[in-house]
Short mmCIF file of C-alpha atoms and ligand atoms in Angstrom, two decimals:
data_model
loop_
_atom_site.label_atom_id
_atom_site.label_comp_id
_atom_site.label_asym_id
_atom_site.label_seq_id
_atom_site.Cartn_x
_atom_site.Cartn_y
_atom_site.Cartn_z
CA UNK A 59 -23.32 -2.40 29.20
CA UNK A 60 -23.46 -5.47 26.95
CA UNK A 61 -20.48 -6.68 24.88
CA UNK A 62 -21.69 -5.21 21.59
CA UNK A 63 -22.31 -1.79 23.10
CA UNK A 64 -18.85 -1.86 24.63
CA UNK A 65 -17.21 -2.70 21.28
CA UNK A 66 -19.21 0.05 19.57
CA UNK A 67 -17.97 2.48 22.18
CA UNK A 68 -14.35 1.58 21.35
CA UNK A 69 -14.62 1.11 17.58
CA UNK A 70 -17.68 3.10 16.58
CA UNK A 71 -20.53 1.59 14.51
CA UNK A 72 -18.29 0.94 11.50
CA UNK A 73 -15.92 -1.25 13.48
CA UNK A 74 -18.56 -3.72 14.65
CA UNK A 75 -19.87 -5.88 11.83
CA UNK A 76 -22.98 -8.01 12.23
CA UNK A 77 -24.13 -8.07 8.62
CA UNK A 78 -24.87 -11.72 7.74
CA UNK A 79 -23.44 -11.71 4.24
CA UNK A 80 -20.09 -10.28 5.37
CA UNK A 81 -20.01 -12.65 8.31
CA UNK A 82 -20.72 -15.62 6.09
CA UNK A 83 -17.67 -14.86 3.92
CA UNK A 84 -15.42 -14.35 6.92
CA UNK A 85 -16.75 -17.50 8.61
CA UNK A 86 -15.59 -19.58 5.66
CA UNK A 87 -11.97 -20.30 4.81
CA UNK A 88 -10.34 -20.01 1.36
CA UNK A 89 -10.84 -23.73 0.65
CA UNK A 90 -14.47 -23.56 1.77
CA UNK A 91 -13.69 -26.51 4.00
CA UNK A 92 -13.82 -24.95 7.46
CA UNK A 93 -16.94 -23.02 8.38
CA UNK A 94 -17.80 -21.27 11.61
CA UNK A 95 -21.00 -19.59 12.72
CA UNK A 96 -19.80 -16.61 14.74
CA UNK A 97 -21.99 -13.54 14.67
CA UNK A 98 -19.53 -10.74 15.21
CA UNK A 99 -16.57 -9.23 13.42
CA UNK A 100 -14.53 -6.44 14.98
CA UNK A 101 -12.49 -4.13 12.76
CA UNK A 102 -9.94 -2.16 14.75
CA UNK A 103 -7.88 0.54 13.02
CA UNK A 104 -5.14 1.15 15.52
CA UNK A 105 -2.94 -0.80 17.90
CA UNK A 106 -4.68 0.95 20.76
CA UNK A 107 -8.07 -0.35 19.57
CA UNK A 108 -6.69 -3.91 19.30
CA UNK A 109 -5.34 -3.53 22.82
CA UNK A 110 -8.67 -2.34 24.23
CA UNK A 111 -10.58 -5.16 22.54
CA UNK A 112 -8.23 -7.83 23.87
CA UNK A 113 -8.16 -6.40 27.37
CA UNK A 114 -11.93 -6.52 27.49
CA UNK A 115 -12.20 -10.00 25.94
CA UNK A 116 -9.61 -11.32 28.34
CA UNK A 117 -11.47 -9.95 31.35
CA UNK A 118 -14.67 -11.63 30.12
CA UNK A 119 -12.94 -14.81 28.81
CA UNK A 120 -14.27 -14.23 25.29
CA UNK A 121 -12.23 -16.03 22.65
CA UNK A 122 -11.33 -14.33 19.37
CA UNK A 123 -9.73 -15.35 16.08
CA UNK A 124 -7.35 -12.93 14.35
CA UNK A 125 -8.05 -12.79 10.63
CA UNK A 126 -5.97 -11.14 7.91
CA UNK A 127 -6.57 -11.94 4.25
CA UNK A 128 -8.21 -15.30 5.09
CA UNK A 129 -6.04 -17.13 2.55
CA UNK A 130 -4.67 -19.62 5.10
CA UNK A 131 -4.93 -23.28 4.09
CA UNK A 132 -5.22 -25.04 7.45
CA UNK A 133 -8.42 -23.58 8.90
CA UNK A 134 -6.52 -21.19 11.23
CA UNK A 135 -8.27 -17.94 10.37
CA UNK A 136 -11.92 -18.84 10.96
CA UNK A 137 -13.83 -19.27 14.22
CA UNK A 138 -14.86 -22.88 14.54
CA UNK A 139 -16.55 -23.57 17.88
CA UNK A 140 -17.58 -21.12 20.57
CA UNK A 141 -15.33 -18.18 19.72
CA UNK A 142 -17.00 -14.80 20.02
CA UNK A 143 -15.90 -13.82 16.50
CA UNK A 144 -12.96 -12.41 14.64
CA UNK A 145 -10.70 -9.50 14.90
CA UNK A 146 -10.38 -8.59 11.26
CA UNK A 147 -7.05 -6.90 10.70
CA UNK A 148 -7.34 -5.43 7.25
CA UNK A 149 -6.85 -1.87 8.42
CA UNK A 150 -3.92 -2.58 10.66
CA UNK A 151 -1.12 -3.77 8.43
CA UNK A 152 -2.44 -2.11 5.33
CA UNK A 153 -2.75 1.51 6.28
CA UNK A 154 -1.01 2.06 9.50
CA UNK A 155 2.02 0.15 10.22
CA UNK A 156 3.56 -1.59 7.33
CA UNK A 157 7.02 -0.28 7.76
CA UNK A 158 9.85 -1.39 5.54
CA UNK A 159 13.39 -1.12 6.72
CA UNK A 160 15.26 -0.96 3.51
CA UNK A 161 18.38 -3.00 3.43
CA UNK A 162 20.39 -2.28 6.49
CA UNK A 163 20.28 1.46 6.00
CA UNK A 164 17.20 1.95 8.08
CA UNK A 165 15.34 4.13 5.60
CA UNK A 166 11.67 3.96 6.65
CA UNK A 167 9.06 3.99 3.97
CA UNK A 168 5.52 2.70 3.39
CA UNK A 169 5.56 0.87 0.11
CA UNK A 170 8.67 -0.95 -1.13
CA UNK A 171 8.38 -0.53 -4.86
CA UNK A 172 8.27 3.28 -4.66
CA UNK A 173 11.80 3.07 -3.38
CA UNK A 174 13.07 0.33 -5.67
CA UNK A 175 13.12 -2.37 -3.03
CA UNK A 176 11.20 -5.61 -3.00
CA UNK A 177 9.40 -7.70 -0.40
CA UNK A 178 11.54 -10.76 0.33
CA UNK A 179 8.32 -12.83 0.35
CA UNK A 180 6.25 -13.64 -2.74
CA UNK A 181 3.37 -16.09 -2.85
CA UNK A 182 0.38 -17.02 -5.01
CA UNK A 183 -1.99 -15.40 -2.51
CA UNK A 184 -0.21 -12.01 -2.72
CA UNK A 185 -3.33 -10.23 -3.97
CA UNK A 186 -5.29 -11.04 -0.80
CA UNK A 187 -3.03 -12.04 2.08
CA UNK A 188 -1.71 -9.47 4.56
CA UNK A 189 1.66 -8.88 6.12
CA UNK A 190 0.28 -9.66 9.62
CA UNK A 191 -1.02 -13.00 8.35
CA UNK A 192 2.26 -13.69 6.53
CA UNK A 193 4.29 -13.08 9.66
CA UNK A 194 1.88 -15.03 11.85
CA UNK A 195 2.10 -18.06 9.54
CA UNK A 196 5.80 -17.57 8.76
CA UNK A 197 4.81 -17.91 5.11
CA UNK A 198 7.49 -19.34 2.82
CA UNK A 199 6.57 -18.76 -0.80
CA UNK A 200 8.43 -18.74 -4.07
CA UNK A 201 11.71 -17.03 -3.20
CA UNK A 202 12.69 -18.54 0.13
CA UNK A 203 15.57 -20.28 -1.63
CA UNK A 204 17.07 -16.83 -2.21
CA UNK A 205 15.92 -14.58 0.63
CA UNK A 206 15.40 -17.09 3.47
CA UNK A 207 12.44 -17.29 5.84
CA UNK A 208 10.67 -14.49 7.68
CA UNK A 209 12.54 -15.51 10.84
CA UNK A 210 15.54 -13.99 9.06
CA UNK A 211 13.99 -11.02 7.28
CA UNK A 212 11.60 -9.73 9.95
CA UNK A 213 13.79 -7.38 11.96
CA UNK A 214 11.20 -6.35 14.48
CA UNK A 215 7.52 -6.29 15.22
CA UNK A 216 4.85 -5.01 17.53
CA UNK A 217 2.35 -7.43 19.02
CA UNK A 218 -0.61 -7.08 21.34
CA UNK A 219 -0.90 -9.76 24.00
CA UNK A 220 -4.13 -11.35 25.22
CA UNK A 221 -4.28 -9.02 28.25
CA UNK A 222 -3.96 -5.95 26.02
CA UNK A 223 -0.26 -5.30 26.69
CA UNK A 224 1.44 -3.79 23.65
CA UNK A 225 4.85 -5.37 23.16
CA UNK A 226 7.19 -3.07 21.23
CA UNK A 227 9.86 -5.20 19.57
CA UNK A 228 10.21 -2.90 16.60
CA UNK A 229 13.94 -3.06 16.04
CA UNK A 230 15.50 -2.33 12.69
CA UNK A 231 18.89 -3.78 13.47
CA UNK A 232 20.53 -6.79 11.85
CA UNK A 233 22.28 -7.72 15.04
CA UNK A 234 20.91 -7.54 18.58
CA UNK A 235 21.79 -10.20 21.13
CA UNK A 236 20.22 -8.65 24.19
CA UNK A 237 18.38 -11.48 25.87
CA UNK A 238 15.76 -13.75 24.31
CA UNK A 239 14.65 -12.71 20.84
CA UNK A 240 10.95 -12.58 21.63
CA UNK A 241 9.74 -11.58 18.18
CA UNK A 242 10.34 -15.15 16.99
CA UNK A 243 7.55 -16.35 19.26
CA UNK A 244 5.08 -14.40 17.15
CA UNK A 245 6.50 -15.38 13.77
CA UNK A 246 4.61 -18.55 12.85
CA UNK A 247 2.44 -18.82 15.98
CA UNK A 248 -0.73 -18.34 13.92
CA UNK A 249 -2.36 -15.75 16.16
CA UNK A 250 -2.24 -17.98 19.22
CA UNK A 251 0.16 -15.82 21.26
CA UNK A 252 -0.63 -12.26 20.20
CA UNK A 253 -1.87 -10.02 17.41
CA UNK A 254 0.83 -8.61 15.16
CA UNK A 255 0.18 -4.93 14.52
CA UNK A 256 3.45 -3.60 13.08
CA UNK A 257 6.27 -5.23 11.21
CA UNK A 258 9.69 -4.02 10.16
CA UNK A 259 11.15 -6.13 7.44
CA UNK A 260 14.42 -6.27 5.60
CA UNK A 261 13.71 -5.59 1.96
CA UNK A 262 16.34 -6.40 -0.67
CA UNK A 263 17.06 -3.94 -3.50
CA UNK A 264 15.07 -4.51 -6.67
CA UNK A 265 17.54 -5.85 -9.24
CA UNK A 266 17.24 -5.09 -12.91
CA UNK A 267 17.84 -8.49 -14.49
CA UNK A 268 15.22 -11.19 -13.94
CA UNK A 269 15.07 -14.28 -16.17
CA UNK A 270 12.68 -17.19 -16.06
CA UNK A 271 12.99 -20.61 -17.70
CA UNK A 272 10.16 -23.13 -18.04
CA UNK A 273 11.69 -26.59 -18.41
CA UNK A 274 10.64 -30.20 -18.81
CA UNK A 275 12.23 -33.26 -17.18
CA UNK A 276 11.22 -36.84 -17.80
CA UNK A 277 11.74 -38.19 -14.30
CA UNK A 278 11.89 -36.92 -10.76
CA UNK A 279 15.56 -37.87 -10.33
CA UNK A 280 16.39 -35.43 -13.13
CA UNK A 281 14.52 -32.59 -11.37
CA UNK A 282 16.55 -33.27 -8.28
CA UNK A 283 19.88 -33.40 -10.10
CA UNK A 284 18.91 -30.22 -11.92
CA UNK A 285 18.44 -28.51 -8.57
CA UNK A 286 21.93 -29.46 -7.43
CA UNK A 287 23.38 -28.28 -10.74
CA UNK A 288 21.42 -25.02 -10.56
CA UNK A 289 22.75 -24.32 -7.08
CA UNK A 290 26.30 -25.01 -8.24
CA UNK A 291 26.22 -23.28 -11.61
CA UNK A 292 23.82 -20.40 -11.12
CA UNK A 293 24.99 -19.73 -7.59
CA UNK A 294 24.09 -16.32 -6.25
CA UNK A 295 21.67 -15.39 -9.05
CA UNK A 296 19.29 -18.34 -8.48
CA UNK A 297 16.07 -16.88 -7.05
CA UNK A 298 13.43 -19.60 -7.49
CA UNK A 299 13.34 -23.33 -8.21
CA UNK A 300 9.78 -24.65 -8.39
CA UNK A 301 8.32 -27.86 -9.77
CA UNK A 302 5.02 -29.38 -10.81
CA UNK A 303 4.21 -32.83 -12.09
CA UNK A 304 2.15 -33.68 -15.15
CA UNK A 305 -1.04 -34.13 -13.10
CA UNK A 306 -0.69 -30.58 -11.76
CA UNK A 307 -0.01 -29.27 -15.26
CA UNK A 308 -3.07 -31.04 -16.69
CA UNK A 309 -5.30 -29.54 -14.01
CA UNK A 310 -4.06 -26.02 -14.68
CA UNK A 311 -4.53 -26.37 -18.44
CA UNK A 312 -8.01 -27.80 -17.94
CA UNK A 313 -9.37 -25.40 -15.33
CA UNK A 314 -7.68 -22.03 -15.78
CA UNK A 315 -8.81 -19.88 -18.69
CA UNK A 316 -6.34 -18.42 -21.12
CA UNK A 317 -3.34 -20.53 -20.15
CA UNK A 318 -1.52 -22.68 -22.64
CA UNK A 319 1.36 -25.11 -22.44
CA UNK A 320 4.57 -23.20 -23.25
CA UNK A 321 6.11 -26.44 -24.58
CA UNK A 322 5.03 -28.35 -27.66
CA UNK A 323 4.26 -31.68 -25.96
CA UNK A 324 3.43 -33.00 -22.50
CA UNK A 325 6.17 -34.17 -20.12
CA UNK A 326 6.26 -35.93 -16.76
CA UNK A 327 7.70 -32.99 -14.78
CA UNK A 328 8.08 -29.24 -15.16
CA UNK A 329 10.58 -26.98 -13.43
CA UNK A 330 10.62 -23.18 -13.24
CA UNK A 331 14.02 -21.65 -12.68
CA UNK A 332 14.28 -17.94 -12.03
CA UNK A 333 17.46 -15.92 -11.80
CA UNK A 334 17.71 -12.40 -10.40
CA UNK A 335 20.84 -10.34 -10.71
CA UNK A 336 22.20 -6.95 -11.61
CA UNK A 337 23.78 -7.48 -15.03
CA UNK A 338 21.49 -8.66 -17.82
CA UNK A 339 24.17 -9.85 -20.27
CA UNK A 340 26.09 -11.80 -17.62
CA UNK A 341 22.98 -13.37 -16.06
CA UNK A 342 21.47 -14.39 -19.39
CA UNK A 343 24.72 -15.87 -20.59
CA UNK A 344 25.04 -17.86 -17.38
CA UNK A 345 21.46 -19.17 -17.56
CA UNK A 346 21.69 -20.02 -21.26
CA UNK A 347 24.96 -21.92 -20.74
CA UNK A 348 23.37 -23.80 -17.84
CA UNK A 349 20.34 -24.72 -19.95
CA UNK A 350 22.49 -25.92 -22.86
CA UNK A 351 24.53 -28.14 -20.55
CA UNK A 352 21.38 -29.50 -18.91
CA UNK A 353 19.92 -30.38 -22.28
CA UNK A 354 23.17 -31.97 -23.47
CA UNK A 355 23.34 -34.10 -20.35
CA UNK A 356 19.69 -35.13 -20.79
CA UNK A 357 18.50 -33.71 -17.47
CA UNK A 358 16.22 -31.32 -19.34
CA UNK A 359 14.32 -32.57 -22.40
CA UNK A 360 12.61 -29.38 -23.48
CA UNK A 361 12.44 -25.80 -22.32
CA UNK A 362 11.86 -22.18 -23.08
CA UNK A 363 13.10 -18.88 -21.71
CA UNK A 364 10.48 -16.19 -21.13
CA UNK A 365 10.99 -13.50 -23.77
CA UNK A 366 8.92 -10.72 -22.23
CA UNK A 367 6.88 -9.75 -19.23
CA UNK A 368 3.73 -11.41 -20.59
CA UNK A 369 5.46 -14.74 -20.98
CA UNK A 370 7.03 -14.40 -17.56
CA UNK A 371 3.68 -13.81 -15.96
CA UNK A 372 2.02 -16.65 -17.85
CA UNK A 373 4.75 -19.12 -16.81
CA UNK A 374 4.33 -18.02 -13.20
CA UNK A 375 0.56 -18.23 -13.56
CA UNK A 376 0.89 -21.93 -14.43
CA UNK A 377 2.76 -22.63 -11.20
CA UNK A 378 0.86 -20.23 -8.94
CA UNK A 379 -2.47 -21.30 -10.43
CA UNK A 380 -2.30 -24.92 -9.23
CA UNK A 381 -4.20 -24.29 -5.93
CA UNK A 382 -6.99 -22.49 -7.81
CA UNK A 383 -7.19 -25.23 -10.47
CA UNK A 384 -7.45 -27.83 -7.70
CA UNK A 385 -10.30 -25.93 -6.10
CA UNK A 386 -12.15 -25.93 -9.42
CA UNK A 387 -11.61 -29.68 -9.80
CA UNK A 388 -13.57 -30.61 -6.65
CA UNK A 389 -12.62 -31.67 -3.12
CA UNK A 390 -8.95 -31.34 -2.16
CA UNK A 391 -7.00 -33.08 0.60
CA UNK A 392 -3.98 -30.80 1.13
CA UNK A 393 -0.62 -31.75 2.62
CA UNK A 394 2.32 -29.39 2.90
CA UNK A 395 5.42 -31.40 3.72
CA UNK A 396 9.12 -30.82 4.25
CA UNK A 397 11.04 -33.90 3.18
CA UNK A 398 14.52 -34.73 2.05
CA UNK A 399 14.22 -33.96 -1.71
CA UNK A 400 15.40 -37.46 -2.66
CA UNK A 401 12.44 -38.97 -0.76
CA UNK A 402 9.73 -36.56 -1.81
CA UNK A 403 8.38 -38.23 -4.90
CA UNK A 404 8.49 -41.73 -3.38
CA UNK A 405 5.65 -40.62 -1.14
CA UNK A 406 3.66 -39.36 -4.12
CA UNK A 407 4.04 -42.70 -5.89
CA UNK A 408 3.09 -44.70 -2.81
CA UNK A 409 0.04 -42.51 -2.41
CA UNK A 410 -0.98 -43.22 -6.00
CA UNK A 411 -0.71 -46.94 -5.37
CA UNK A 412 -2.83 -46.65 -2.22
CA UNK A 413 -5.58 -44.61 -3.84
CA UNK A 414 -5.73 -46.20 -7.30
CA UNK A 415 -8.44 -44.60 -9.40
CA UNK A 416 -10.33 -43.18 -6.40
CA UNK A 417 -8.47 -39.87 -6.57
CA UNK A 418 -6.00 -37.79 -8.55
CA UNK A 419 -2.69 -37.41 -6.70
CA UNK A 420 -1.06 -34.11 -7.64
CA UNK A 421 2.44 -32.99 -6.67
CA UNK A 422 4.14 -29.61 -6.92
CA UNK A 423 5.94 -27.14 -4.74
CA UNK A 424 9.10 -25.44 -3.70
CA UNK A 425 11.59 -28.14 -4.66
CA UNK A 426 14.48 -25.78 -3.95
CA UNK A 427 13.38 -25.71 -0.29
CA UNK A 428 12.51 -29.42 0.03
CA UNK A 429 8.82 -28.49 0.29
CA UNK A 430 6.29 -30.78 -1.37
CA UNK A 431 2.66 -29.74 -1.85
CA UNK A 432 0.92 -33.09 -2.04
CA UNK A 433 -2.69 -32.53 -3.04
CA UNK A 434 -5.24 -35.24 -3.52
CA UNK A 435 -8.15 -34.27 -5.69
CA UNK A 436 -11.46 -36.17 -5.68
CA UNK A 437 -15.06 -35.45 -6.65
CA UNK A 438 -15.96 -35.13 -2.95
CA UNK A 439 -14.61 -35.61 0.56
CA UNK A 440 -15.23 -39.17 1.77
CA UNK A 441 -14.14 -41.07 4.87
CA UNK A 442 -12.96 -43.90 2.69
CA UNK A 443 -10.46 -41.71 0.81
CA UNK A 444 -9.38 -39.94 3.97
CA UNK A 445 -8.67 -43.25 5.71
CA UNK A 446 -6.33 -44.24 2.89
CA UNK A 447 -4.42 -40.96 3.21
CA UNK A 448 -4.27 -40.40 6.97
CA UNK A 449 -2.50 -41.32 9.18
CA UNK A 450 -0.29 -42.86 6.47
CA UNK A 451 0.90 -39.49 5.13
CA UNK A 452 1.86 -38.24 8.59
CA UNK A 453 3.51 -41.50 9.64
CA UNK A 454 5.52 -41.63 6.43
CA UNK A 455 6.67 -38.04 6.88
CA UNK A 456 7.58 -38.62 10.50
CA UNK A 457 9.48 -41.81 9.65
CA UNK A 458 11.65 -39.79 7.26
CA UNK A 459 12.12 -37.03 9.82
CA UNK A 460 10.18 -34.57 7.71
CA UNK A 461 7.75 -31.85 8.79
CA UNK A 462 3.97 -32.21 8.45
CA UNK A 463 3.75 -28.46 7.90
CA UNK A 464 6.52 -26.89 5.87
CA UNK A 465 4.94 -23.46 5.49
CA UNK A 466 1.15 -23.32 5.99
CA UNK A 467 1.13 -23.87 9.76
CA UNK A 468 -1.02 -26.25 11.79
CA UNK A 469 -4.25 -24.27 12.23
CA UNK A 470 -7.23 -26.43 13.08
CA UNK A 471 -6.41 -29.10 10.53
CA UNK A 472 -3.18 -30.28 12.11
CA UNK A 473 -3.29 -29.02 15.70
CA UNK A 474 -3.57 -32.54 17.05
CA UNK A 475 -0.99 -33.88 14.58
CA UNK A 476 1.91 -31.82 15.92
CA UNK A 477 3.48 -34.89 17.59
CA UNK A 478 4.37 -36.29 14.18
CA UNK A 479 6.97 -33.54 13.90
CA UNK A 480 7.71 -32.39 17.44
CA UNK A 481 8.76 -34.27 20.59
CA UNK A 482 6.36 -34.49 23.59
CA UNK A 483 8.77 -32.29 25.58
CA UNK A 484 8.68 -29.58 22.90
CA UNK A 485 4.89 -29.68 22.67
CA UNK A 486 4.65 -29.46 26.46
CA UNK A 487 6.92 -26.40 26.54
CA UNK A 488 4.85 -24.78 23.80
CA UNK A 489 1.68 -25.38 25.86
CA UNK A 490 3.35 -23.80 28.90
CA UNK A 491 4.36 -20.74 26.86
CA UNK A 492 0.78 -20.45 25.60
CA UNK A 493 -0.52 -20.68 29.16
CA UNK A 494 1.89 -18.02 30.38
CA UNK A 495 1.05 -15.53 27.65
CA UNK A 496 -2.63 -16.32 27.18
CA UNK A 497 -3.83 -18.00 30.41
CA UNK A 498 -7.53 -17.67 29.53
CA UNK A 499 -6.99 -19.14 26.06
CA UNK A 500 -8.78 -16.30 24.30
CA UNK A 501 -6.43 -16.09 21.30
CA UNK A 502 -7.27 -18.52 18.55
CA UNK A 503 -8.07 -21.44 20.83
CA UNK A 504 -8.39 -24.86 19.14
CA UNK A 505 -5.56 -23.99 16.74
CA UNK A 506 -1.86 -24.92 16.61
CA UNK A 507 -1.67 -27.05 19.79
CA UNK A 508 -3.79 -30.07 20.73
CA UNK A 509 -6.63 -29.14 23.13
CA UNK A 510 -5.80 -32.25 25.16
CA UNK A 511 -2.30 -30.92 25.93
CA UNK A 512 -3.51 -27.37 26.55
CA UNK A 513 -6.14 -28.43 29.03
CA UNK A 514 -3.57 -30.45 31.03
CA UNK A 515 -0.96 -27.72 31.31
P1 FAD B 784 -5.11 -15.46 7.39
O1 FAD B 784 -5.45 -16.60 6.50
O2 FAD B 784 -6.17 -14.47 7.64
O3 FAD B 784 -4.63 -16.04 8.80
C1 FAD B 784 -3.66 -17.05 8.88
C2 FAD B 784 -3.30 -17.29 10.36
O4 FAD B 784 -2.66 -16.14 10.90
C3 FAD B 784 -4.51 -17.52 11.24
O5 FAD B 784 -4.16 -18.43 12.24
C4 FAD B 784 -4.81 -16.15 11.83
O6 FAD B 784 -5.46 -16.25 13.08
C5 FAD B 784 -3.43 -15.56 11.96
N1 FAD B 784 -3.34 -14.10 11.78
C6 FAD B 784 -3.71 -13.37 10.69
N2 FAD B 784 -3.37 -12.07 10.85
C7 FAD B 784 -2.79 -11.99 12.07
C8 FAD B 784 -2.21 -10.92 12.84
N3 FAD B 784 -2.12 -9.67 12.35
N4 FAD B 784 -1.72 -11.20 14.07
C9 FAD B 784 -1.77 -12.46 14.57
N5 FAD B 784 -2.30 -13.50 13.90
C10 FAD B 784 -2.79 -13.27 12.67
N6 FAD B 784 1.60 -19.94 2.11
C11 FAD B 784 2.95 -20.04 2.04
O7 FAD B 784 3.60 -20.13 3.08
N7 FAD B 784 3.60 -20.08 0.82
C12 FAD B 784 2.94 -20.00 -0.35
O8 FAD B 784 3.54 -20.07 -1.41
C13 FAD B 784 1.52 -19.86 -0.30
N8 FAD B 784 0.80 -19.75 -1.44
C14 FAD B 784 -0.54 -19.66 -1.37
C15 FAD B 784 -1.27 -19.58 -2.56
C16 FAD B 784 -2.65 -19.50 -2.53
C17 FAD B 784 -3.41 -19.40 -3.82
C18 FAD B 784 -3.33 -19.50 -1.28
C19 FAD B 784 -4.83 -19.40 -1.22
C20 FAD B 784 -2.62 -19.58 -0.11
C21 FAD B 784 -1.22 -19.68 -0.13
N9 FAD B 784 -0.47 -19.75 1.05
C22 FAD B 784 0.89 -19.85 0.99
C23 FAD B 784 -1.15 -19.76 2.36
C24 FAD B 784 -1.49 -18.33 2.90
O9 FAD B 784 -1.59 -17.41 1.86
C25 FAD B 784 -0.43 -17.85 3.87
O10 FAD B 784 -0.47 -18.66 5.01
C26 FAD B 784 -0.58 -16.39 4.29
O11 FAD B 784 0.58 -16.01 4.99
C27 FAD B 784 -1.81 -16.12 5.13
O12 FAD B 784 -1.98 -14.71 5.24
P2 FAD B 784 -3.43 -14.08 5.52
O13 FAD B 784 -3.28 -12.62 5.70
O14 FAD B 784 -4.40 -14.52 4.48
O15 FAD B 784 -3.78 -14.76 6.92
C1 2HG B 785 1.77 -22.80 -3.17
O1 2HG B 785 2.98 -22.95 -3.06
C2 2HG B 785 0.95 -22.67 -1.92
O2 2HG B 785 1.20 -22.72 -4.27
C3 2HG B 785 -0.31 -23.50 -1.91
O3 2HG B 785 1.71 -22.88 -0.78
C4 2HG B 785 -0.04 -24.96 -1.85
O4 2HG B 785 -2.32 -25.40 -2.28
C5 2HG B 785 -1.28 -25.85 -1.86
O5 2HG B 785 -1.16 -27.00 -1.48
ZN1 ZN B 786 3.77 -23.21 -1.16
#
């Protein structure tokens, strides 16, 4: 029996996609930068089907790429060389196994908001990304400052290994120190160690009082001081602290329909501060007092508090819309860096000096987490621009002991750049773990780790 017939036997006709139009979409990443030419997409609906596919692929040494919502930004979710195709996981997390463990009470339910709980993760791609993809990239998002990373809020998961073994790590406990905590291997390993099929996640209660301020600062130092003040004065109700610079703001206003500047004039920097708490009058009073003090001290030069849900969503749209506006502006060189906040904008300014008028250097991100999204926008990709950006950006980040991937992962784009952030010994151990779990390298080969290291180990 040939491979296709075998997959049809496991998945039925509907689970084996060979239609060119569908394949073309799935072969291309969100940025339309990475494009594969694989001819097969498999759509399993159950863990058992995932297991059977992998067992077969492993026995035949056929490589596969797990794909969720395909919103990844580092070329991790598309086949790029000789992979057989994808395992498209839409049906897995969505219908079957998205299990929320609410607070620590262990109440199991399918959709958080029915039960007045929220997902601890929120990101601009929320309409398309999937929980399996989120866990596999250890996505950060807009509220990490409040709820922490998925390494903290994922309580358990189920993953299928390359040989088809189903690993049940579906705990719902806050505390469990029995041996190595294996689930962490799958959180952030970008589909290179296993396919995540079930997740149990700690979901905080939905609180009734949410306030959002859209503020202007004239220099980066003020944004930074504002962050320290916000942490001190807003304390436990602070739930997001995001920033964008004037170049990011200009792009959004130019390329996204229906958005307007909430402030009356342009400023050098914008900060969004969100608070979430349980008592409206107390939270509002606290935020208003904080804003008054920040204006008196000159840290904030202008600002507005969202008055209703429409304003709230349009303020968020400005921040969350930057990646889309960049896509509309042309080619984008994307860097997702963790840096000490006091160093972050120095890099942006140095980059502007290096590139001059050849490109538009745009900065925004999760300032509260020390995560800079440095994006360089140009009419098209050219070697001359790239050579001014790389390896400079990685060397600079490494010199300041930052991370070359704060939240998007390494994917294909940065697999061979891992050494800028990790020691040779750590990379070697990662390669040995990969070899142990996936000796035939069938799971997302060419991603995460350098091929040169993998082929030696
Ligand atoms: P995909 O893109 O399909 O896959 C991503 C990686 O995970 C690939 O390596 C893939 O092989 C692997 N994978 C997918 N599903 C599984 C599975 N079930 N098991 C094993 N491996 C799997 N990221 C952030 O961290 N923070 C943000 O704020 C943020 N904002 C974004 C905003 C926009 C507009 C866009 C386009 C992207 C943003 N991202 C952000 C990046 C992206 O959305 C996240 O990385 C997201 O978690 C990817 O989920 P996905 O389902 O689309 O995964
Ligand atoms: C965000 O925070 C995403 O908006 C995307 O992580 C960042 O496009 C980017 O560089
Ligand atoms: Zn981000």
